[in-house]
Coordinates of C-alpha atoms and ligand atoms in Angstrom, one line a residue:
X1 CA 187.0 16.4 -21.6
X2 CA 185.1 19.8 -21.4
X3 CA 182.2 20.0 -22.2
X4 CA 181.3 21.8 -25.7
X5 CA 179.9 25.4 -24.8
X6 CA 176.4 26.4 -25.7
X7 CA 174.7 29.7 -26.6
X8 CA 171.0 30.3 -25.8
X9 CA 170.5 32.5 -29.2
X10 CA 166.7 34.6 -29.2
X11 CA 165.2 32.9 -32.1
X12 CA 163.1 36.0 -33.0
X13 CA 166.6 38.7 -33.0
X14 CA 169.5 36.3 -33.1
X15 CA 170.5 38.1 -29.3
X16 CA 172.9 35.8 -28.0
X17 CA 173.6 34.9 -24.0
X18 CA 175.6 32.5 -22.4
X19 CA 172.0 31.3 -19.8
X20 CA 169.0 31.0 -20.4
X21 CA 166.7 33.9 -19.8
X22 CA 162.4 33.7 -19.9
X23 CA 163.2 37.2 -22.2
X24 CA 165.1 37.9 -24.3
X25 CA 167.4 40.8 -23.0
X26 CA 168.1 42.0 -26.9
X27 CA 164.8 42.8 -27.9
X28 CA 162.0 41.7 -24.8
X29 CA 160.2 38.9 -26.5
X30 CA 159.6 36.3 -24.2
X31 CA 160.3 32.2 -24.0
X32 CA 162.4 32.8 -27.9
X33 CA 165.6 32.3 -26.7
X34 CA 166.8 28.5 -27.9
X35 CA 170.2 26.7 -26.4
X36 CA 172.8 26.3 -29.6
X37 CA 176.1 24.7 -29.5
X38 CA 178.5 27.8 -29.8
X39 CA 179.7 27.9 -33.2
X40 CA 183.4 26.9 -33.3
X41 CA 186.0 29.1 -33.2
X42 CA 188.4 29.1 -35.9
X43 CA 191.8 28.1 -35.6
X44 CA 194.1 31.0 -34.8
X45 CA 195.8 32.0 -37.5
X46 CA 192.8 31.6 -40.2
X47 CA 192.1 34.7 -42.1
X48 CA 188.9 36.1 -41.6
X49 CA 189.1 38.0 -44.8
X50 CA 190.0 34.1 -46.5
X51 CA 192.8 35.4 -48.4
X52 CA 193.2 31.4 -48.2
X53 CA 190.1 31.0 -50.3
X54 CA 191.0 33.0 -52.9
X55 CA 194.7 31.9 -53.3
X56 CA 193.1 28.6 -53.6
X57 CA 190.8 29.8 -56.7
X58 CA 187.7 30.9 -56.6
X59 CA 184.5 28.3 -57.9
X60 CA 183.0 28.4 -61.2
X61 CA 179.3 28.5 -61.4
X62 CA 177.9 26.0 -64.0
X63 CA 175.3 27.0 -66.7
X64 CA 171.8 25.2 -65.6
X65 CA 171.6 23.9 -68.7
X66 CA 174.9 22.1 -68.5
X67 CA 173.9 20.4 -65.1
X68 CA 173.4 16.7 -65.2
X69 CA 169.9 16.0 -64.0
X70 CA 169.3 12.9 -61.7
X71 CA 166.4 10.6 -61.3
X72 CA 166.0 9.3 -58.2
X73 CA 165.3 6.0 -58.0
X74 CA 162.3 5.2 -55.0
X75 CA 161.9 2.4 -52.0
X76 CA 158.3 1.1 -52.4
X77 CA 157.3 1.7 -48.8
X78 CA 154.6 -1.1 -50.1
X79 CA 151.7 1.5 -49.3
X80 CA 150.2 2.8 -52.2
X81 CA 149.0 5.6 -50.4
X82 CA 152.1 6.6 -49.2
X83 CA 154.3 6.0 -51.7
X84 CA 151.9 8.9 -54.0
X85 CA 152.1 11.4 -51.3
X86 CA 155.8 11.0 -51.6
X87 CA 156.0 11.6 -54.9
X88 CA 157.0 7.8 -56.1
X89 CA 158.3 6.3 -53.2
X90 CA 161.1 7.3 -50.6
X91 CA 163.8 8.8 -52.4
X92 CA 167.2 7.4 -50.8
X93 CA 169.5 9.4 -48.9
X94 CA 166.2 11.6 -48.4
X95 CA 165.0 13.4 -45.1
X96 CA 161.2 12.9 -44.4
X97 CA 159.3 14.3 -41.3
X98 CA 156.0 12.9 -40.6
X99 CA 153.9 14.7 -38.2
X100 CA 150.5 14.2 -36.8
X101 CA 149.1 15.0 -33.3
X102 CA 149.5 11.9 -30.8
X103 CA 147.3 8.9 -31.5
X104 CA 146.5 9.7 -35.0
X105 CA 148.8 6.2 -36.5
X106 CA 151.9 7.6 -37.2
X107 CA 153.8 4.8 -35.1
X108 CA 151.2 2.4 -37.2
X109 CA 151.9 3.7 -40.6
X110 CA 155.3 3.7 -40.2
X111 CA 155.3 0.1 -39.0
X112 CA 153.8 -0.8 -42.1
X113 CA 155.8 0.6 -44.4
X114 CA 159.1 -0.9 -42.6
X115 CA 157.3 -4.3 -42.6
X116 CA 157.0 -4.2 -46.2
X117 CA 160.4 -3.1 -46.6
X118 CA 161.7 -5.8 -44.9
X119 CA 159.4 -8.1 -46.7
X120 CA 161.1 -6.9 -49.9
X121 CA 165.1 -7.6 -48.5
X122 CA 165.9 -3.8 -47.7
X123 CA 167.5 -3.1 -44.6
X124 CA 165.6 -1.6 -42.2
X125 CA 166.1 -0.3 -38.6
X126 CA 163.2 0.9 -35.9
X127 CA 164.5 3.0 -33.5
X128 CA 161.7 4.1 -31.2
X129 CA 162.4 6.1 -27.9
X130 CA 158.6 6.7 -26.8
X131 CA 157.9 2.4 -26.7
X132 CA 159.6 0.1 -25.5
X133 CA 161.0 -3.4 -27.7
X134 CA 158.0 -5.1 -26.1
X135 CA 155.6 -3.1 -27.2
X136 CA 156.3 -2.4 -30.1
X137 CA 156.4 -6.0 -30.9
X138 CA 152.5 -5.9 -30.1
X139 CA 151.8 -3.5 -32.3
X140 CA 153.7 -5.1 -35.0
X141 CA 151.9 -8.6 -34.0
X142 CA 148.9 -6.3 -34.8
X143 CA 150.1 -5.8 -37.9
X144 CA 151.3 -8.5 -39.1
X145 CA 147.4 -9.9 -39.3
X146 CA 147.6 -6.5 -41.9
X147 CA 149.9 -8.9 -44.1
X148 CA 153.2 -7.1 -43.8
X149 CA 156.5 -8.1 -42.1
X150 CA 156.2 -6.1 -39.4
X151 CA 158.0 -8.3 -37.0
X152 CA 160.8 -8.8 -39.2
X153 CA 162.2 -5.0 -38.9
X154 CA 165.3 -4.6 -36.5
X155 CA 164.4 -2.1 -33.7
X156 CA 166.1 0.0 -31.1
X157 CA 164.3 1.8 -28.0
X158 CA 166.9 4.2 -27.3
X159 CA 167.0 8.4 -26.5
X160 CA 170.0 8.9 -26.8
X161 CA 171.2 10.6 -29.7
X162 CA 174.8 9.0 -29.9
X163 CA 174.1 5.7 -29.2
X164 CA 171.7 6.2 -32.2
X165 CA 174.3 7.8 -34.6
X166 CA 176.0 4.9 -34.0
X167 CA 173.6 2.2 -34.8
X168 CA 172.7 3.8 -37.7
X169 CA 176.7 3.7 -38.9
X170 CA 177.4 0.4 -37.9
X171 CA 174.4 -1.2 -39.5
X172 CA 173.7 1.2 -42.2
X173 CA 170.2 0.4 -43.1
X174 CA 168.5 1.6 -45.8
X175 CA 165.4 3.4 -44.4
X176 CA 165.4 4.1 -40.4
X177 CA 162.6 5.7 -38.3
X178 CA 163.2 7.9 -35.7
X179 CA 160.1 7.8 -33.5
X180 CA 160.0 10.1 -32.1
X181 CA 162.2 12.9 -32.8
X182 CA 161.3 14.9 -29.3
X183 CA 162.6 12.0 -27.3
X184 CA 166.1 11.9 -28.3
X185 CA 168.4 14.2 -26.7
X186 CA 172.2 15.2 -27.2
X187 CA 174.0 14.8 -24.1
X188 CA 175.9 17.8 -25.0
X189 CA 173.3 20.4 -25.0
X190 CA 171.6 20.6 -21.4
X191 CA 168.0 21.5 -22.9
X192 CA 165.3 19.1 -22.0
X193 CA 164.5 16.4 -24.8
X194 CA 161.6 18.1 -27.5
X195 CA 163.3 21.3 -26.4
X196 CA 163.9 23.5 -29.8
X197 CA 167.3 23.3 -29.4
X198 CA 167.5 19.8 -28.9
X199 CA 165.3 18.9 -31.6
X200 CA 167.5 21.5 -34.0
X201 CA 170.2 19.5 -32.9
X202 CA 168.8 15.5 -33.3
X203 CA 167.9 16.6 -36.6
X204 CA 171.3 18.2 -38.2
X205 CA 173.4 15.1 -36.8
X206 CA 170.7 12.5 -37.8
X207 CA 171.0 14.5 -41.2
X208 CA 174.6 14.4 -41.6
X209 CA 175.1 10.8 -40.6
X210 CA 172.4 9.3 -42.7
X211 CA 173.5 11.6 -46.2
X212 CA 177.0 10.5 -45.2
X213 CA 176.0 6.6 -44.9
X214 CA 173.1 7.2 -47.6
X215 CA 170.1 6.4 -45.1
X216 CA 166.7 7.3 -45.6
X217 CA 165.6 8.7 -42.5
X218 CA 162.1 8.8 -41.8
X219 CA 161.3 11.5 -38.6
X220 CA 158.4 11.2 -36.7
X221 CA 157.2 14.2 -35.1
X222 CA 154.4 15.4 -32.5
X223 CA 152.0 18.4 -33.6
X224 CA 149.8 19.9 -30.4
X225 CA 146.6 21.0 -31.7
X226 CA 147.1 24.9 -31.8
X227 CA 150.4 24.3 -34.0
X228 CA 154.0 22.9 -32.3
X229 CA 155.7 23.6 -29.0
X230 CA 158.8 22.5 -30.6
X231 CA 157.5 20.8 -32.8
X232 CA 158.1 19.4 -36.3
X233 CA 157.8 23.2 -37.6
X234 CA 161.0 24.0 -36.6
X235 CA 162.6 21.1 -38.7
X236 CA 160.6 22.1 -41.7
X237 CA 163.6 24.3 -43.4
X238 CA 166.0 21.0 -42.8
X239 CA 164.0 18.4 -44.3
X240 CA 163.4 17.5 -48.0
X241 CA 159.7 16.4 -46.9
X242 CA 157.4 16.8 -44.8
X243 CA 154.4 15.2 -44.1
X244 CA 151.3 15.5 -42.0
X245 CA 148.7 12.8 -40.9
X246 CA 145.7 13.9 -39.9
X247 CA 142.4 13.3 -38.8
X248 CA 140.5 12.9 -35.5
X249 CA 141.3 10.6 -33.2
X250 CA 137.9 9.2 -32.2
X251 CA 137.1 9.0 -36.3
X252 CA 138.6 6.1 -38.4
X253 CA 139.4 8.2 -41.7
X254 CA 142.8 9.9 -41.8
X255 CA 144.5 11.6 -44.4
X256 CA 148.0 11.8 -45.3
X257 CA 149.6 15.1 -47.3
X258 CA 152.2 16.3 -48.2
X259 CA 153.1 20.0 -47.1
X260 CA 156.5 20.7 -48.4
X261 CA 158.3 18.2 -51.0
X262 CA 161.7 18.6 -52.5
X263 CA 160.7 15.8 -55.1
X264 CA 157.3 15.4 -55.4
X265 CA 154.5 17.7 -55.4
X266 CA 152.7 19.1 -52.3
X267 CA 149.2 18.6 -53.9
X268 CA 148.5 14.7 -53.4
X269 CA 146.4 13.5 -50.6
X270 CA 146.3 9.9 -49.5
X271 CA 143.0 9.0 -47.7
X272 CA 143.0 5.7 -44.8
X273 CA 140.7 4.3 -42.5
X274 CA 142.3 3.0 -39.2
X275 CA 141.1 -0.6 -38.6
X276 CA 142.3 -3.7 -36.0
X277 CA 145.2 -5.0 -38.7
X278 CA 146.5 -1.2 -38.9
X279 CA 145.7 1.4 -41.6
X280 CA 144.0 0.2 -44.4
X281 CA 144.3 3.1 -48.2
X282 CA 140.9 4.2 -48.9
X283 CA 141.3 3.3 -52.9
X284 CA 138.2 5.2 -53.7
X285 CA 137.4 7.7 -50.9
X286 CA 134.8 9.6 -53.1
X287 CA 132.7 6.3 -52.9
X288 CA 132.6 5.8 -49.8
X289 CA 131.6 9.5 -49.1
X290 CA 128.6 9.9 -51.0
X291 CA 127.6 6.4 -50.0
X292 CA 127.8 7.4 -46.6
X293 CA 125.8 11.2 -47.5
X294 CA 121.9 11.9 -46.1
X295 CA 120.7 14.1 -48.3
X296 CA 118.9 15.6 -46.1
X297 CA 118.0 19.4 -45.4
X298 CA 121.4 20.6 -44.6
X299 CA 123.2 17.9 -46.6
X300 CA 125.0 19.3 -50.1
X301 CA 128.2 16.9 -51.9
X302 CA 131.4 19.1 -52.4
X303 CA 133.2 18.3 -55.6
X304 CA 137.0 18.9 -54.7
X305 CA 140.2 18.3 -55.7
X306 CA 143.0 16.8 -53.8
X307 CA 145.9 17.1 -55.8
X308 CA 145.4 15.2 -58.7
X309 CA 142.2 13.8 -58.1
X310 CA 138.7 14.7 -57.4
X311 CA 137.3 13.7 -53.8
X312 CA 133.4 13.8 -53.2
X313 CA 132.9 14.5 -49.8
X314 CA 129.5 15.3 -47.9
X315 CA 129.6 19.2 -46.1
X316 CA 126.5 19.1 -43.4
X317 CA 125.3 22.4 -41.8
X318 CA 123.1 23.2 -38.7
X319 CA 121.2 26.2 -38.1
X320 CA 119.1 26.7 -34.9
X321 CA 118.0 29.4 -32.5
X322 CA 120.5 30.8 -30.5
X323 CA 120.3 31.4 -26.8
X324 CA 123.9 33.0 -26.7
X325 CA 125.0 36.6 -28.2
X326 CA 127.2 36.4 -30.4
X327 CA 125.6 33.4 -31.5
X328 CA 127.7 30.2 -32.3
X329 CA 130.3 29.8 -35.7
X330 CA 131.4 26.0 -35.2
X331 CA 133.1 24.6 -38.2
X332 CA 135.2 21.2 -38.6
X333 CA 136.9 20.4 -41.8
X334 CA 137.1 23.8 -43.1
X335 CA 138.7 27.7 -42.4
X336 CA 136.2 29.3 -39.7
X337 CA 136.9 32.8 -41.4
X338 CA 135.8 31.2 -44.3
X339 CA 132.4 30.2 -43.0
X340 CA 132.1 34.4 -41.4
X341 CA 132.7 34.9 -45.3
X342 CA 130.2 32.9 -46.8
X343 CA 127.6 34.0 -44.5
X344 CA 128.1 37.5 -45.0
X345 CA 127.5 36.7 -48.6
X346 CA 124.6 34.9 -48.5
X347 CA 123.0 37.7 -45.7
X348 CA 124.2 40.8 -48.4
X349 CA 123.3 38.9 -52.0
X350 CA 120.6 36.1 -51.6
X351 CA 118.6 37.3 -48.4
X352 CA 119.8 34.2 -46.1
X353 CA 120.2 36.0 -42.5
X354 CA 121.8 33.7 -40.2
X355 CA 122.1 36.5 -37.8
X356 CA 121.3 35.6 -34.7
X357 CA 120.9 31.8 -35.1
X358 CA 123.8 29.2 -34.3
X359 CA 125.7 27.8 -37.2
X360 CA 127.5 24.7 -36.7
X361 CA 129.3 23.3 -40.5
X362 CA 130.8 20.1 -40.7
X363 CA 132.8 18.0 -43.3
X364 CA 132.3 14.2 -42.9
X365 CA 134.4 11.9 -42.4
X366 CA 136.9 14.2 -40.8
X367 CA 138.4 15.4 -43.8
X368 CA 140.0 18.6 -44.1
X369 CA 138.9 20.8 -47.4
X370 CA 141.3 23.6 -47.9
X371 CA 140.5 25.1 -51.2
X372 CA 137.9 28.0 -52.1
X373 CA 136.2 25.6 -54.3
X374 CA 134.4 24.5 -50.9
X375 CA 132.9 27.8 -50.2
X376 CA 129.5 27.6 -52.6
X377 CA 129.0 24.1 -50.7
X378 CA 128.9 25.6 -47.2
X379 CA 127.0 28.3 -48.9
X380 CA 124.4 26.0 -50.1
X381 CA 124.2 23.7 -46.9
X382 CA 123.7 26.9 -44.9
X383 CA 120.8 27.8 -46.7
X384 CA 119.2 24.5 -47.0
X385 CA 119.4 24.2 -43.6
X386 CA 118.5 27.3 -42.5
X387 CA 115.1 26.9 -44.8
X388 CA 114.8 23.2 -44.0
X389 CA 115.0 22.2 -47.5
X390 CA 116.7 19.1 -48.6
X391 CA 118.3 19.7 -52.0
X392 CA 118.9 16.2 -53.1
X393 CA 117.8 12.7 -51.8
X394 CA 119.7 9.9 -50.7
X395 CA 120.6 8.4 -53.7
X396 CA 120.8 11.1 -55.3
X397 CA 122.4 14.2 -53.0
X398 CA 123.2 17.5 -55.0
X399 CA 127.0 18.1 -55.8
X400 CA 128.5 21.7 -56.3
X401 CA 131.7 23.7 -56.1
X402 CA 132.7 27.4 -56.7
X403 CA 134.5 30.0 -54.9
X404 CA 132.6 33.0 -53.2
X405 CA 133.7 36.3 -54.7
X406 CA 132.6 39.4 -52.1
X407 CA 129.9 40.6 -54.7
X408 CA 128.2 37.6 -54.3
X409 CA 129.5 36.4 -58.4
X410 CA 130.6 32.4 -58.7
X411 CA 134.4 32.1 -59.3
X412 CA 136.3 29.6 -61.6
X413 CA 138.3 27.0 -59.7
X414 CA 140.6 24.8 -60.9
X415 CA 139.6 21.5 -62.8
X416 CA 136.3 21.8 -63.3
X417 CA 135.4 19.5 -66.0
X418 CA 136.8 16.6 -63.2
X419 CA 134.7 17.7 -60.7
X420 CA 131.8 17.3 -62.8
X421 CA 133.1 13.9 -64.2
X422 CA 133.6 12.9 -60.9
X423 CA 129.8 14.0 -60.2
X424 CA 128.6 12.3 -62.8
X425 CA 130.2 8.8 -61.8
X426 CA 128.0 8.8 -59.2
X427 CA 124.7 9.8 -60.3
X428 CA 124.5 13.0 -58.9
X429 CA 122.3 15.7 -59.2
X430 CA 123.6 17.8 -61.9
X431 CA 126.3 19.7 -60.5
X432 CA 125.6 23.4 -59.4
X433 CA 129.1 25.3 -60.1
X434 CA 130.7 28.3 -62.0
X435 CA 130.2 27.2 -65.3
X436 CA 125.9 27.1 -64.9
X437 CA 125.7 29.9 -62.5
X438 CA 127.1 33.2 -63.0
X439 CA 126.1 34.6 -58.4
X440 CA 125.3 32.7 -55.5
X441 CA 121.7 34.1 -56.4
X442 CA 121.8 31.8 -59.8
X443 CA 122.9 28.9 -58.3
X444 CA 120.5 28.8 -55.0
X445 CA 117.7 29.1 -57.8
X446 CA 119.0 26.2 -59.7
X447 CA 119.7 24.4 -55.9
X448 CA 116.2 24.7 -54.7
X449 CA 114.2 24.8 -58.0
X450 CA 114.8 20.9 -58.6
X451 CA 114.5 20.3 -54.8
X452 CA 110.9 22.0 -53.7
X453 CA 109.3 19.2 -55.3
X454 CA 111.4 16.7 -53.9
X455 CA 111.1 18.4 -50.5
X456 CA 107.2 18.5 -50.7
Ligands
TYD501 P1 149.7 4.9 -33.1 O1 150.3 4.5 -34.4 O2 150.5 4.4 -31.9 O3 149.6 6.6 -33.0 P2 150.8 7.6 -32.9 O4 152.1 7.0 -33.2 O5 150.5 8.7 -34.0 O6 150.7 8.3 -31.6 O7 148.2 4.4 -33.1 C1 147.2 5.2 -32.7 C2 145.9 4.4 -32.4 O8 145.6 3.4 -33.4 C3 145.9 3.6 -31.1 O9 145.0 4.2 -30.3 C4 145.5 2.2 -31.5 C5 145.0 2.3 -32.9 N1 145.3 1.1 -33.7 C6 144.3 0.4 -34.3 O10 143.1 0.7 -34.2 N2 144.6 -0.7 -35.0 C7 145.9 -1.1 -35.2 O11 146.2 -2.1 -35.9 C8 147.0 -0.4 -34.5 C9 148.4 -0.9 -34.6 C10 146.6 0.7 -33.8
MG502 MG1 153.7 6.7 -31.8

């Protein structure tokens, strides 16, 4: 049989070639262009104007109105956690891609959740082509000390993409993982496995066969650090969900979100803590936050909200004499232009120079905050560091949210009478925030005037 031709098509011009080039020979880009199976030609004969089509009748469009809305029913993946991010559970039939950089638990939290599906009679199937059977098998001895039935879920180590297909039709499970989807590779496209074309490719068929035998398929995917060489983003149009795990590797708390979701919203965060049984949902992560805050100089709470619900999380900041030009901007946790804003405001409007000092800003825990709400909290950090002030005591550390407008005013963000409930639960210093301080001048008054006291 021959083999199917491919097309290496630019991804950046659509320029087609029948090799690969390193550029692109349509427009010059280089490293864009991406190997394709050449679309099929159609049988001689068709008409390309599809006089066929139209002899056949055209469609009729339905008024929206007159749709019949579906609700999905969900698979508990048995993770509470999960199953919020989700929307409600794993919708069947459904696409998901899960992508985390390597070593963050993505193999771990997927275990899980097929160990519980098992454990509740659905049919499940593993198919893993970076492990092999063996190992795998530890890890889900692991887990099993985690309580789930981990060892009970049927696994393949295979790469190759048809022997997959057909696994997946002859069994039919319910939910199967694909971990991960760079190691499987058609045979008919010569790119290397985790290729762009090749991943393009695994994830179209693994579509098609799994809506055609109903399967949920869960993809597991590999981010690099500075984005995806291949990665998951090129799969993002294809899937109905996608989700990233993140974290730090050498830090136990990760969090799960949801970035794009075709039933669910993209808002909800799930918050875990890797442990020896597996990953273990942080039920009340704002808790174990502000237990875990100093209050020291430097030390402010951030009232956020993750999706639906407020999160407490400790922002830390460190300022100190430079003996570099330009001096050090090192921020974890939050948007580093977003830390060159805040200074500039406090330098313009409330006479905190951090000029020529080192500024290092750090959200514990290793949770990301990516909302505006977080910028009065850096703002407030900064300055109680760089003055060597604490603004709150242990038991007691100073909460505050509000977004930095370029005039130096306080901005409204969203949910602000939950962030101050969620304050409040914990005995926090009354929160600083839009709604007592109109500038960033107000609210460092209101900061430091309680805190000189306490400071003294
Ligand atoms: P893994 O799920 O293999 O990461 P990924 O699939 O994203 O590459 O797990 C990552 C780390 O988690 C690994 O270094 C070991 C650790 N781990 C635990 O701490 N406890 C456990 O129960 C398990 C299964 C893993
Ligand atoms: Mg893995």
């Amino acid at each position: 049989m021959a083999r199917p031709s491919t097309v290496h098509v630019c991804s950046v011009c659509g320029h087609a070639e029948a090799r690969w080039h390193g550029q692109c020979p349509g427009c010059g880009e280089w490293n864009t262009l991406v190997e394709e199976r050449a679309p099929a030609r159609a049988a001689s004969g068709a008409n390309p104007n599809g006089a066929a089509r139209r002899a056949a009748g055209a469609p009729t469009p339905v008024a929206l109105r007159d749709v019949q809305a579906v609700t999905h029913s969900r698979l508990s993946t048995g993770i509470g956690e999960l199953d919020r991010v989700l929307g409600g559970g794993l919708v069947p039939g459904s696409l998901v891609l899960l992508g985390g950089s390597p070593g963050i638990g993505k193999s771990t939290l997927t275990g899980m959740a097929m160990g519980n599906l098992a454990g509740a009679d659905r049919k499940t199937l593993y198919v893993s082509g970076e492990e092999s059977a063996a190992q795998i098998r530890l890890r889900a001895e692991r887990l099993e000390h985690g309580a789930c039935h981990a060892l009970d879920v049927p696994v393949l180590a295979e790469t190759d993409l048809d022997a997959v297909l057909a696994a997946i039709d002859a069994h039919r499970p319910e939910v199967c993982v694909i971990d991960s989807v760079q190691t499987l590779h058609a045979p008919d496209l010569t790119g290397a496995p985790g290729s762009v074309g090749q991943v393009r490719e695994v994830a179209a068929r693994l579509m098609r066969t799994a809506k055609s035998v109903g399967t949920t398929v869960v993809l597991v995917g590999h981010v690099t650090k500075d984005g995806a060489i291949a990665g998951p983003r090129v799969l993002e149009h294809l899937v109905d969900c996608v989700l990233q795990f993140e974290g730090e590797r050498e830090r136990t708390y990760r969090t799960l979100r949801a970035l794009k979701n075709r039933f669910g919203s993209t808002s909800e965060t799930g918050v875990f803590e890797m442990k020896q049984g597996g990953l273990v949902e942080v039920l009340d992560p704002s808790a174990r936050f502000v237990g875990e805050a100093t209050g020291k100089p430097g030390s402010v709470v951030l009232a956020a909200m993750e999706g639906s619900r407020p999160l407490l999380v400790e922002v830390q900041a460190l300022v100190s004499p430079s003996e570099i030009v330009p001096p050090r901007r090192v921020v974890t946790g939050i948007d580093r232009n977003r830390l060159a804003l805040v200074l500039a405001v406090l330098g313009r409007h409330a006479n905190v120079g951090t000029g020529t000092a080192d500024v290092f800003v750090n959200v514990v825990g290793g949770v990301r905050v990516d909302e505006p709400g977080a910028d009065l909290a850096v703002a407030l950090a900064v300055a109680s560091a760089q003055r060597g002030v604490a603004l709150g005591t242990e038991d007691r550390p100073l909460a505050c949210f509000g977004e930095l407008g370029l005039t130096g005013e306080l901005r409204t963000v969203g949910h602000p009478e939950r962030r101050v409930e969620e304050a409040e639960k914990f005995g926090l210093r009354d929160p600083v925030h839009p709604g007592t301080s109109r500038t960033l001048r107000h609210a460092l008054r209101a900061a430091f005037a309680a805190a000189e006291p306490v400071a003294a």
